[in-house]
Coordinates of C-alpha atoms in Angstrom, one line a residue:
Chain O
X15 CA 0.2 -19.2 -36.3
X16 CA -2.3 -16.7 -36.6
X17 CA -0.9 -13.3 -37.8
X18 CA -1.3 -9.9 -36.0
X19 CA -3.9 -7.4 -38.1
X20 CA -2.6 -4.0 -39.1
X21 CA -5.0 -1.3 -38.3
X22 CA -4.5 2.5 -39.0
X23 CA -7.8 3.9 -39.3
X24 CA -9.0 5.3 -35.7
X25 CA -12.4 4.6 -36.2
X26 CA -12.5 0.8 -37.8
X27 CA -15.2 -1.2 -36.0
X28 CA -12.7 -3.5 -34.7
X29 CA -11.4 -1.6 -32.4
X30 CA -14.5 -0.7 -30.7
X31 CA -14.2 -2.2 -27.0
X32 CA -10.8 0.0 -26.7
X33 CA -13.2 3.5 -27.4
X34 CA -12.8 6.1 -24.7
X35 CA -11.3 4.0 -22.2
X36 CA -11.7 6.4 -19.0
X37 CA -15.6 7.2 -19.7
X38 CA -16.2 3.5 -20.2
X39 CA -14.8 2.9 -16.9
X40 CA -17.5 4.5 -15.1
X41 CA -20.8 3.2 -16.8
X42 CA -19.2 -0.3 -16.8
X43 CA -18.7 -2.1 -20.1
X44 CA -21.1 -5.3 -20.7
X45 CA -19.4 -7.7 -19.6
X46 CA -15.9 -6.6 -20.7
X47 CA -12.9 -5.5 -18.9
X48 CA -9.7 -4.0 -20.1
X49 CA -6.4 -4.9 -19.1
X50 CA -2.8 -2.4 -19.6
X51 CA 0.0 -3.1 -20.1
X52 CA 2.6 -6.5 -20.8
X53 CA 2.6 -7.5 -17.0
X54 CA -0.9 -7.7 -16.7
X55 CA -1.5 -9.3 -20.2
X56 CA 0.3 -11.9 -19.4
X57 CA -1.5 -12.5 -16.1
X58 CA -4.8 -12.2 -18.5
X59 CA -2.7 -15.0 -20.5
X60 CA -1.3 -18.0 -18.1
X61 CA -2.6 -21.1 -17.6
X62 CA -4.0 -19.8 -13.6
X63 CA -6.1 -16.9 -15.3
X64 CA -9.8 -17.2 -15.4
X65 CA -11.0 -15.0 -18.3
X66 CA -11.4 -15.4 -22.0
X67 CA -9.7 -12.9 -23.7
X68 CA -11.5 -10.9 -26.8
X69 CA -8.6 -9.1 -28.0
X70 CA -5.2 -7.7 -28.1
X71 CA -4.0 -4.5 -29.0
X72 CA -0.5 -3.6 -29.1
X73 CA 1.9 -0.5 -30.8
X74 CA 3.7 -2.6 -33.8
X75 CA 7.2 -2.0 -31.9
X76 CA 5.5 -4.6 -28.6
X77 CA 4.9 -7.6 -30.7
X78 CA 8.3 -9.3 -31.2
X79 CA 8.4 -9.1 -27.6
X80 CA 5.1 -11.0 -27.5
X81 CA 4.3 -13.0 -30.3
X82 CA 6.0 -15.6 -28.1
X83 CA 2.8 -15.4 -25.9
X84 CA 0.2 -14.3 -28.6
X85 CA 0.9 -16.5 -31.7
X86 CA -1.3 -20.0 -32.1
X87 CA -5.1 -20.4 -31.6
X88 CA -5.0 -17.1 -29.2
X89 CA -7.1 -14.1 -29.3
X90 CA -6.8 -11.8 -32.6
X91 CA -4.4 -9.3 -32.3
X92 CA -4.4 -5.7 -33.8
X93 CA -1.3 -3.6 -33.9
X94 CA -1.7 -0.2 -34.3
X95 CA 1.1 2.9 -34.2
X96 CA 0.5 5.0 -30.2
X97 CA -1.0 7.9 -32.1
X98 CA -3.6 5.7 -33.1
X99 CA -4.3 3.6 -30.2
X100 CA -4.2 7.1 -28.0
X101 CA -6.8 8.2 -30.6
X102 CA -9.1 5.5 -29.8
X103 CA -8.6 5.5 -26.1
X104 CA -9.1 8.9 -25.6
X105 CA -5.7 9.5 -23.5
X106 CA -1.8 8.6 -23.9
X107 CA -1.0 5.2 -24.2
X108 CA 2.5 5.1 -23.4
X109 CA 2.8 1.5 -23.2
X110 CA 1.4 0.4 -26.1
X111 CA -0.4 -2.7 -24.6
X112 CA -4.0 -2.9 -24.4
X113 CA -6.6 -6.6 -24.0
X114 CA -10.0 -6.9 -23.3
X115 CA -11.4 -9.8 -21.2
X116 CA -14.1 -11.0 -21.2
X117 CA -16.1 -11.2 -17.5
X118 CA -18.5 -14.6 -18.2
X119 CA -20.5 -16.0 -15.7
X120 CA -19.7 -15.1 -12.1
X121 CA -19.5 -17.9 -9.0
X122 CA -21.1 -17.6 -6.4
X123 CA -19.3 -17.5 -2.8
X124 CA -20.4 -21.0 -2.3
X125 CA -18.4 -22.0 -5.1
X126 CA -15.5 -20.8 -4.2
X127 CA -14.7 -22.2 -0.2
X128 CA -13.1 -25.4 0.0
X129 CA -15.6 -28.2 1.4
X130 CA -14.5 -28.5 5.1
X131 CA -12.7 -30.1 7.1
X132 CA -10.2 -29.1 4.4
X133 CA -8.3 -26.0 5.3
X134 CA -9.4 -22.8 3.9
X135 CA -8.1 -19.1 3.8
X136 CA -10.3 -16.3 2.4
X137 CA -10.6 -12.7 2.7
X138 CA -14.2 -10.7 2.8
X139 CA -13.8 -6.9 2.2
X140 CA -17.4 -5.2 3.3
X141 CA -17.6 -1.7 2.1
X142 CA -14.5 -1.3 0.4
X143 CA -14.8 1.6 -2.3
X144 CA -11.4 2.6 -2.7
X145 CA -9.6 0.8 -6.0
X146 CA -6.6 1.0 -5.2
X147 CA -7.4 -0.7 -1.8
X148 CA -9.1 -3.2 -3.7
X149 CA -6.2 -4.0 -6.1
X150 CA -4.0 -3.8 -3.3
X151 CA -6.3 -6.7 -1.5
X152 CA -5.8 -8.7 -4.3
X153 CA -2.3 -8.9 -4.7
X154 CA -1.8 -9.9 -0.9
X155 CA -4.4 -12.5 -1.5
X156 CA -2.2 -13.7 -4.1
X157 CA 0.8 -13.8 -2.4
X158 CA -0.3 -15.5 0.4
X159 CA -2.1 -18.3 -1.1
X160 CA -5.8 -17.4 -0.2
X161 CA -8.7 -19.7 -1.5
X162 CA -10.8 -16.7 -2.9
X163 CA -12.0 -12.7 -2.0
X164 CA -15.4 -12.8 -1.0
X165 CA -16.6 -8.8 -2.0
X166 CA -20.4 -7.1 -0.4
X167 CA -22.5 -5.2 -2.7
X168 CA -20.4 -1.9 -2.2
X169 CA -17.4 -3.1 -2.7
X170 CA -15.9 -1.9 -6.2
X171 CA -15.5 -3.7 -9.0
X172 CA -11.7 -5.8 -8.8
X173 CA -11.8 -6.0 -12.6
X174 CA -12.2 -2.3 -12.8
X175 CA -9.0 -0.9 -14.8
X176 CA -7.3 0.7 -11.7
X177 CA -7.6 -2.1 -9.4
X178 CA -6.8 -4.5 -11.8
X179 CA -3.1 -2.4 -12.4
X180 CA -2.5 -2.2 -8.9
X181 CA -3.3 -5.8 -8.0
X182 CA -0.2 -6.9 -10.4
X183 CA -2.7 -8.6 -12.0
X184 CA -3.8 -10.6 -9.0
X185 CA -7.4 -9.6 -9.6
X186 CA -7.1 -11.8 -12.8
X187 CA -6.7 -15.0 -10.8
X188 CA -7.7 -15.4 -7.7
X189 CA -11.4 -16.0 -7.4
X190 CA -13.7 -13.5 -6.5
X191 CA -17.4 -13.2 -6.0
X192 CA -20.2 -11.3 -4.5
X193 CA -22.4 -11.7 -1.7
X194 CA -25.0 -9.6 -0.7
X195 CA -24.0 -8.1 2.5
X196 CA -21.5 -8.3 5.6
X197 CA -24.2 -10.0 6.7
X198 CA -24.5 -12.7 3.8
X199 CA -20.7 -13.2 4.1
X200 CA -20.7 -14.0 8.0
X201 CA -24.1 -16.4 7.4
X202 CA -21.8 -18.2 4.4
X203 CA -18.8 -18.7 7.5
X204 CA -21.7 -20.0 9.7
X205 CA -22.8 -22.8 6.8
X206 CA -19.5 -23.5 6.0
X207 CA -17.1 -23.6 9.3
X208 CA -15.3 -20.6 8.6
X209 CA -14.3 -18.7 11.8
X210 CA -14.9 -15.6 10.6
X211 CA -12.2 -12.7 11.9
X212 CA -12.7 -9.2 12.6
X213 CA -9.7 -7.4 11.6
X214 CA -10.2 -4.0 14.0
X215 CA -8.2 -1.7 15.9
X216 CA -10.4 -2.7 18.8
X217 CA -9.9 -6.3 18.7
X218 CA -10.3 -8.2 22.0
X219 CA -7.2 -10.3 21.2
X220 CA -3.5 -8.9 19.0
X221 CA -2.8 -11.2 15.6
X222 CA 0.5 -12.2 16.9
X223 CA -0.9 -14.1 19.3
X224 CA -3.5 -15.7 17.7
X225 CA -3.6 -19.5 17.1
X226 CA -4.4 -19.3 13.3
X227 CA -8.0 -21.4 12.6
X228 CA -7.9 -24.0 10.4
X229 CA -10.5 -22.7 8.0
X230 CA -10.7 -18.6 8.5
X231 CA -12.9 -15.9 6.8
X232 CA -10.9 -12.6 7.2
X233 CA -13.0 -9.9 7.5
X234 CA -11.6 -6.0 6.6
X235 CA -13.7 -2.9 6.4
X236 CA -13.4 0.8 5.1
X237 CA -10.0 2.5 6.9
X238 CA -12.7 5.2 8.6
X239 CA -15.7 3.8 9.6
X240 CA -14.3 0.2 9.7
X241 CA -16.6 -2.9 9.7
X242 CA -20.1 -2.2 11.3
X243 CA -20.8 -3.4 14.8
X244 CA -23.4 -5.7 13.8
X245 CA -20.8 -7.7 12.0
X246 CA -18.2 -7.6 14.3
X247 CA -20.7 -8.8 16.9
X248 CA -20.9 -12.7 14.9
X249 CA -16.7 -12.5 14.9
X250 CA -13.3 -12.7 16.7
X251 CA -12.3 -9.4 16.9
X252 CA -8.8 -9.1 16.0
X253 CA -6.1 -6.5 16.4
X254 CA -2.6 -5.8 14.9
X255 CA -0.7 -4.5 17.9
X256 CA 0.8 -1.0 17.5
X257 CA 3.1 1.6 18.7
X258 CA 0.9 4.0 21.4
X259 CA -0.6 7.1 19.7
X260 CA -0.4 6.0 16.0
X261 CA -2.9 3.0 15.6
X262 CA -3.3 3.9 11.7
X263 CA -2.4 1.4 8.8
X264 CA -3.8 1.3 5.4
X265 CA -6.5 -1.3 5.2
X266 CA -4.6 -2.9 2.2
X267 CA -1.5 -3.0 4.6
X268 CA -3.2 -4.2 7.6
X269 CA -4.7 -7.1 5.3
X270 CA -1.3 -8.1 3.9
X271 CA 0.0 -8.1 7.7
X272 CA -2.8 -10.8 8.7
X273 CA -3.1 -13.0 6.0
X274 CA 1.1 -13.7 6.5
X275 CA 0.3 -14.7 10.0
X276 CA -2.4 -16.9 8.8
X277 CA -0.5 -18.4 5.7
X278 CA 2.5 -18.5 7.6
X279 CA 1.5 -20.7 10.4
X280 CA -0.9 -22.4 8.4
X281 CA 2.5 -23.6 6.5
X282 CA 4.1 -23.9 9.7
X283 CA 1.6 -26.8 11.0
X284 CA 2.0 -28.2 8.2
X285 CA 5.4 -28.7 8.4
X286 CA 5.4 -29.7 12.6
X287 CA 2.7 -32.4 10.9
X288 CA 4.8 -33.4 8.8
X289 CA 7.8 -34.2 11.5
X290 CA 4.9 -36.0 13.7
X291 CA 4.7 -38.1 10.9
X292 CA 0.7 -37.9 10.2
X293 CA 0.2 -39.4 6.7
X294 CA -0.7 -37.1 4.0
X295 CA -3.5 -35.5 4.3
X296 CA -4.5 -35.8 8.3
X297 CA -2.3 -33.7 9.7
X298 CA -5.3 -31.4 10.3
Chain P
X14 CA -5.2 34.7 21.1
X15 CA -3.6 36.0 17.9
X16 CA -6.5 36.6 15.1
X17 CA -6.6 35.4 11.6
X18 CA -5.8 37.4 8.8
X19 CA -8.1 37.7 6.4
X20 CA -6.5 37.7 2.8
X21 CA -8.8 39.2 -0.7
X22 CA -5.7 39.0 -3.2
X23 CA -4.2 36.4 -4.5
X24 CA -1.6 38.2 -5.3
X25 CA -0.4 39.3 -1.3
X26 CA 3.1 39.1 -0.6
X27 CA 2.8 37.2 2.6
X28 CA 1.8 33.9 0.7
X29 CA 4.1 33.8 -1.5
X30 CA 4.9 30.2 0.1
X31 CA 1.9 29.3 -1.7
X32 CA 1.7 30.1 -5.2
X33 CA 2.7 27.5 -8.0
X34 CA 2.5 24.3 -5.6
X35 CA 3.2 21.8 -7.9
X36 CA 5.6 23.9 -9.8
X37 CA 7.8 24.1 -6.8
X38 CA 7.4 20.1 -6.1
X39 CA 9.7 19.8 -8.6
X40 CA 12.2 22.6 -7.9
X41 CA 12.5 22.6 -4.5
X42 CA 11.4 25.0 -1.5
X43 CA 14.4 26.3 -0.2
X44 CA 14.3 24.6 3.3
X45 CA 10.8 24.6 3.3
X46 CA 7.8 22.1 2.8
X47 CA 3.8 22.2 2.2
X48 CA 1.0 20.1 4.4
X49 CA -2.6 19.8 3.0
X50 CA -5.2 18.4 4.8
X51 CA -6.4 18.9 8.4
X52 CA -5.0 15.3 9.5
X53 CA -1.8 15.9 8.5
X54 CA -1.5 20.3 9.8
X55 CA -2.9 18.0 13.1
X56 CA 0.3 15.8 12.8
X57 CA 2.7 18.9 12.1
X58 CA 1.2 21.0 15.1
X59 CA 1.6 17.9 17.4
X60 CA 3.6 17.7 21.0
X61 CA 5.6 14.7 18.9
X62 CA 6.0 16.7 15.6
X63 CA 10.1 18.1 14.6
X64 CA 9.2 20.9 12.5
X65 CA 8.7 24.6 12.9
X66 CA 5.4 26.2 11.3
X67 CA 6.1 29.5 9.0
X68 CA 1.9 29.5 8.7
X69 CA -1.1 28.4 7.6
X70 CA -3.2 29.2 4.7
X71 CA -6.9 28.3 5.6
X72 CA -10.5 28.2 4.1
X73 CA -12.4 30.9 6.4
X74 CA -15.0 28.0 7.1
X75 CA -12.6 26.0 8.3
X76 CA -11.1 28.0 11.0
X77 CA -13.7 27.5 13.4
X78 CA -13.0 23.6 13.4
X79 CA -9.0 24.9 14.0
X80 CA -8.9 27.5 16.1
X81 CA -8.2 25.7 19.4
X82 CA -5.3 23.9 17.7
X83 CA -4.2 27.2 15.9
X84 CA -4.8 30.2 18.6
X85 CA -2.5 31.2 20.7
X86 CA 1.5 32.1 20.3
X87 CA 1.1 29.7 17.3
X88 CA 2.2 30.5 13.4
X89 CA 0.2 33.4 11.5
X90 CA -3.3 31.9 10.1
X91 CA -4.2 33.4 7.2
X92 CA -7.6 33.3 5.8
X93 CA -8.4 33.0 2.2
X94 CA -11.8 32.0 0.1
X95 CA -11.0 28.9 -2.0
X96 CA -11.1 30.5 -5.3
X97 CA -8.2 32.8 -3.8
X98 CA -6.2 29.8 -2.2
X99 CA -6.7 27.8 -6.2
X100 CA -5.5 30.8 -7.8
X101 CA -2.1 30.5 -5.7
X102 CA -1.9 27.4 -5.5
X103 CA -2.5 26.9 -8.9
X104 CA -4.4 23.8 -8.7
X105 CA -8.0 23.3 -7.2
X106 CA -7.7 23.4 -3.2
X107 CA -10.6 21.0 -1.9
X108 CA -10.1 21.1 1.8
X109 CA -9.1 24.3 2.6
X110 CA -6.2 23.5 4.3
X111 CA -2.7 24.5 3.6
X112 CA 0.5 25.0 5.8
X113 CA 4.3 25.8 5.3
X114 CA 6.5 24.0 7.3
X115 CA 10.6 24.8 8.0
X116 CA 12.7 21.8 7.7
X117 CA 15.1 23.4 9.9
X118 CA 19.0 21.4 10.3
X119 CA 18.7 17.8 9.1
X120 CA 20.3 15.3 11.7
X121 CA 22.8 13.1 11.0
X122 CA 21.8 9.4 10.9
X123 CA 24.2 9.0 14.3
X124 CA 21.9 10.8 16.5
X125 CA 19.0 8.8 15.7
X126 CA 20.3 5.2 16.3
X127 CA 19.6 4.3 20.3
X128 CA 23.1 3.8 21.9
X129 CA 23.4 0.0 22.1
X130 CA 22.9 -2.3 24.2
X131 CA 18.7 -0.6 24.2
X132 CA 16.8 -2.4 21.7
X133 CA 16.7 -0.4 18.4
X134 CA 14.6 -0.8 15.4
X135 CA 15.7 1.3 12.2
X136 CA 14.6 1.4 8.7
X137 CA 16.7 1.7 6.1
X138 CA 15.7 2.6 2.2
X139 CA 17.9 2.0 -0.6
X140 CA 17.1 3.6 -3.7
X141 CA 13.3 3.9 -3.1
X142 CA 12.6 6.8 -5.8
X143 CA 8.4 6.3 -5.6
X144 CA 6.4 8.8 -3.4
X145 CA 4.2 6.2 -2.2
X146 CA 6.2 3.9 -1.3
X147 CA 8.6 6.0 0.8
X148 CA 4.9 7.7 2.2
X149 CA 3.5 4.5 2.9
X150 CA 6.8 3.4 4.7
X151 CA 6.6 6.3 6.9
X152 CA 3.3 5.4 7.6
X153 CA 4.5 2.0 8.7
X154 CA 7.7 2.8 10.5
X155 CA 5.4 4.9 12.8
X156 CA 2.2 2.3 13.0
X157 CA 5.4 -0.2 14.4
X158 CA 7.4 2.4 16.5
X159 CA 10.7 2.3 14.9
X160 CA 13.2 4.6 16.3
X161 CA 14.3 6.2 13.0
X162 CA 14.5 5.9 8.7
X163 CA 17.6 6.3 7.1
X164 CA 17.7 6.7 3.6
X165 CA 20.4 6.2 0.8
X166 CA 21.2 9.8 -1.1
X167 CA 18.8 8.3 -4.2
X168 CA 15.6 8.0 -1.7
X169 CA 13.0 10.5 -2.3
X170 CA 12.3 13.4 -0.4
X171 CA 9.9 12.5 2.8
X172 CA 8.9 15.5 3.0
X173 CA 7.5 15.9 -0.5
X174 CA 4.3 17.3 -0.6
X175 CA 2.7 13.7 -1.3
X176 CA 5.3 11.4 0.5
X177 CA 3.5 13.2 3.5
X178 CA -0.5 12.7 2.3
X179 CA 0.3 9.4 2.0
X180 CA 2.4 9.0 5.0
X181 CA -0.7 10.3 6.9
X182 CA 1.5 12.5 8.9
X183 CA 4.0 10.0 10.1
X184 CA 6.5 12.2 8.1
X185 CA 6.3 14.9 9.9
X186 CA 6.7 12.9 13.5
X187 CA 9.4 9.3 12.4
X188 CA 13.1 10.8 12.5
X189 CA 15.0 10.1 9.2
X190 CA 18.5 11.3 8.0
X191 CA 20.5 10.9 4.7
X192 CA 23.4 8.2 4.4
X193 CA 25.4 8.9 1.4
X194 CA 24.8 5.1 0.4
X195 CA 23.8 2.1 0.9
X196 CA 27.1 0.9 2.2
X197 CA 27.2 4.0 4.3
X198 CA 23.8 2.4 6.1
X199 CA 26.0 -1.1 6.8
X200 CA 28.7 0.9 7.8
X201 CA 26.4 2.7 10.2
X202 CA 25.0 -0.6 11.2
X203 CA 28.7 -2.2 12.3
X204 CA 29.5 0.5 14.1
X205 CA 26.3 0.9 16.0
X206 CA 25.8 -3.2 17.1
X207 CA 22.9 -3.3 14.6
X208 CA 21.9 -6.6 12.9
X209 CA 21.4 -5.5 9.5
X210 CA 18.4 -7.2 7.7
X211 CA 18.1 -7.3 4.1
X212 CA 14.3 -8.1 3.2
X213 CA 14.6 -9.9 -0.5
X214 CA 12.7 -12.8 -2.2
X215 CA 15.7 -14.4 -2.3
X216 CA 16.4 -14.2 1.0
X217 CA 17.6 -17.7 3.2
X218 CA 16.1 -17.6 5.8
X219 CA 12.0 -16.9 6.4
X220 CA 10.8 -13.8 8.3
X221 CA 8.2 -16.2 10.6
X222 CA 11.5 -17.9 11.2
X223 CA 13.5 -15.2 12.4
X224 CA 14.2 -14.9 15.7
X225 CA 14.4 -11.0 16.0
X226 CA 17.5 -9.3 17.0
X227 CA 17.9 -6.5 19.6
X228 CA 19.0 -4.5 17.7
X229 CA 18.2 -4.5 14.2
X230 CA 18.3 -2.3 10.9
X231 CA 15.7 -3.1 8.3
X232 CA 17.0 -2.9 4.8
X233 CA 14.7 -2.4 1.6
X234 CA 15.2 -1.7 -2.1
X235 CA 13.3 -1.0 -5.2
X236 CA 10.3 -3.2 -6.0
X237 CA 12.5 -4.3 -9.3
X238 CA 16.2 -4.4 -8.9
X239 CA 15.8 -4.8 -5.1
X240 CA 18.7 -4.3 -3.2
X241 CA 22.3 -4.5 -4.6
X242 CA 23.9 -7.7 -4.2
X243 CA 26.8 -6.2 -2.5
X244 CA 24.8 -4.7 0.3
X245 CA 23.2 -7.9 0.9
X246 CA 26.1 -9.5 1.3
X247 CA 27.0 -8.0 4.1
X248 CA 23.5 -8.6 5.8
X249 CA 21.4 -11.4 6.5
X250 CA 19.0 -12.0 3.4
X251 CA 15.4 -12.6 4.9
X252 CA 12.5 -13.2 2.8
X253 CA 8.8 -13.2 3.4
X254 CA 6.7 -16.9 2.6
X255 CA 4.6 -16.6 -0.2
X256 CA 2.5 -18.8 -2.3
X257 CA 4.5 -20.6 -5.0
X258 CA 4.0 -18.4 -8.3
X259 CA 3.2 -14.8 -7.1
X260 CA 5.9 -13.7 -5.0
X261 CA 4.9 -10.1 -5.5
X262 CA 4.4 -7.4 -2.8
X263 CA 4.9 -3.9 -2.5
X264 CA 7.9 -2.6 -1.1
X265 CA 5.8 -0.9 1.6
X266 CA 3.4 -3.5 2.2
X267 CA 6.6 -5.9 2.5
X268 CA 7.9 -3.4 5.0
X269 CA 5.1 -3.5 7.0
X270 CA 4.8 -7.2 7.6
X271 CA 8.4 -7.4 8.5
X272 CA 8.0 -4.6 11.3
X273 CA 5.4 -6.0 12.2
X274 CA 7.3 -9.1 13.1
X275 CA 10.7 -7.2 14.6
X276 CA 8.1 -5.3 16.8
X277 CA 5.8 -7.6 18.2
X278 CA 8.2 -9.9 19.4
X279 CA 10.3 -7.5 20.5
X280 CA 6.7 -6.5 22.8
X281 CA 6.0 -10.6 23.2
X282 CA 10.1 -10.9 24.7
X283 CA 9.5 -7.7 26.6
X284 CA 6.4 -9.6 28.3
X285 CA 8.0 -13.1 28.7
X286 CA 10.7 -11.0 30.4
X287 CA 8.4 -9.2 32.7
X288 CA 6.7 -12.9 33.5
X289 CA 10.2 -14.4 34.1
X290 CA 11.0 -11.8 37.2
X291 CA 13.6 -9.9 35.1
X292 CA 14.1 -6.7 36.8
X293 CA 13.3 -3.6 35.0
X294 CA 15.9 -3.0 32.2
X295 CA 17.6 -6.1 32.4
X296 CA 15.3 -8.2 30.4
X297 CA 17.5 -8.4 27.0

């Protein structure tokens, strides 16, 4: 087992992916991300996570606790004391657990959606600044099971710090890529059989009464302006019913709502297959 | 129409409501509470909201975009540039917007169940210490119409300057009172015909699953612990369907989808009802 490396000196070379942490965050790191924290490391670290990982930094005191996790052919890990690593980051680590990952090369959407007629779930956020939204997005999309988040160009980064904490780490598994515009994402539905859903206050038809499609792109947009026109024009325009005079949910929220009434009838066909007695595999 | 009053010093007795904001977070207001932001002094001034208005602290740009919700026999409106509003405040003030609202006599959690047999949907939080969360809930129990939140004595504050951001308002408008405890909620709950539902991973039955009750109290805990195992077993234990491996949500977000569920087929029964003939009222 490879052993931890003792480091005291704030400036050694080593160390230099963890330099001033917050400034790096906005003018983007090369290809890197960083990752806080033991929850998240050891998202970074399980067999369903898709990055390499460069490095690990912990406070001395944190590495009984994970030399479970970090010992073997893993990453190199450098322990130094919290004054040290707060030195380097350039604000308080209280936690005393710091990684960087490593991006590599990105898929492209296309990758990502199950061939049809297999069934397919994914989410398409269009305009979606907002990290904690993002994150947010991510750990639904975990929860429920869906194939892949298919991001526009504005969208923000899911392996930005923030969004990475607040996904619980969900941004570190479940497949992500980029396409070009709203547009681009409903032209991939087109090519691919994906009925592609407007989520919207003004839907035409409420969520709970929709018969789940076999293979759905769900589309969500900012909580103001929501998803353009144009867009929602190529979509089913769906809405989650609401009390009168408060039709405002957090677009995280809303998401979370839709995809359990996709999943969740998506598991419950499965199962009334199942008692029809369709062999494995045609129920669909 | 009353006039503005146009404030130079920051120093000016009348706001002393004002100065130290986040100071006072933390020790308390003495029966009194702070709105920022235009959406939420909209919610607070609103035909639904509970809450008197002692006054409101503005930008003077922004009074022209207020003065048709603020003129009248309303609160005093007190105008300050937002160098004078910072230096009360004691934090940079970016909208322009403050208010001081009275919390006036608290109900007790008996005047805010429905008297059975009406249909009643409550929410009930156990321990939830986090701003956000209890904000976001809010935000929820109002986007879902539930009659009321009733919180454990360990629940935060609703009214907390950021409980209400986040809530977007829905603080200042969803009815909540203080149980003592936890079992002071299921006692509540026998006594009033509720069905209480505890919302846990654990839980044995499915939320899809569940066919909702009338009459139903929705339980939820700390994203950790969760809710204490006596309390849940003296409820039934629902959980939400997840994917196999992550079966992480928010406590908000999990609130919301379960609402979302006790309220729309409480609207979907309401309709079959209304299809079967059932006269007016006697539907259930």
């Amino acid at each position: 087992m490879s052993e931890p490396i003792a480091i005291d000196d704030a400036g050694d070379p080593r160390l230099a992916a963890y330099r001033d942490v917050r400034e790096r965050d906005l003018v983007g790191r090369q290809g890197r991300f960083i990752v806080e924290g033991e929850v998240t490391l050891r998202m970074l670290l399980s067999p369903g996570a898709r990055f390499a990982v460069e490095s690990v930094l912990l406070a001395p005191e944190r590495w009984p606790g994970l030399s479970d996790l970090l010992g073997g052919a893993g990453p190199p890990v450098y322990l130094a004391g919290k004054p040290v690593m707060s030195a380097i980051a350039g604000f308080p680590i209280h936690r005393g657990v710091l990684a960087v990952g490593v991006r590599g090369a990105e898929p492209g959407p296309e990758a990502l959606i199950p061939p049809a007629p297999a069934p397919a779930l994914l989410l398409g956020l269009v305009g979606l600044t907002n990290h904690d939204n993002v994150g947010g997005l991510f750990r639904n999309a975990a929860a429920f099971g869906a194939d892949a988040v298919l991001l526009d160009a504005e969208a923000c980064d899911p392996l930005y710090r923030k969004a990475i904490r607040v996904s619980a780490g969900a941004a570190l598994t479940v497949p992500f890529a980029r396409a070009a515009s709203g547009a681009a994402l409903l032209d991939l539905a087109e090519r691919h059989a994906l009925t592609p859903l407007a989520l919207t206050p003004g839907g035409d038809e409420t969520l709970g009464a929709l018969e789940p499609p076999a293979r759905a792109l769900l589309l969500l947009g900012t909580e103001g302006p929501g998803l353009p026109n144009a867009l929602m024009a190529r979509a089913r325009r769906v809405r989650i019913a609401m009390a009168p005079g408060f039709d405002s949910l957090n677009v995280a929220t809303a998401g979370a709502i839709a995809l359990h009434h996709l999943a969740a009838s998506r598991s419950a066909r499965s199962a009334r297959d199942g008692l029809a007695s369709f062999p494995d595999g045609e129920g669909e």
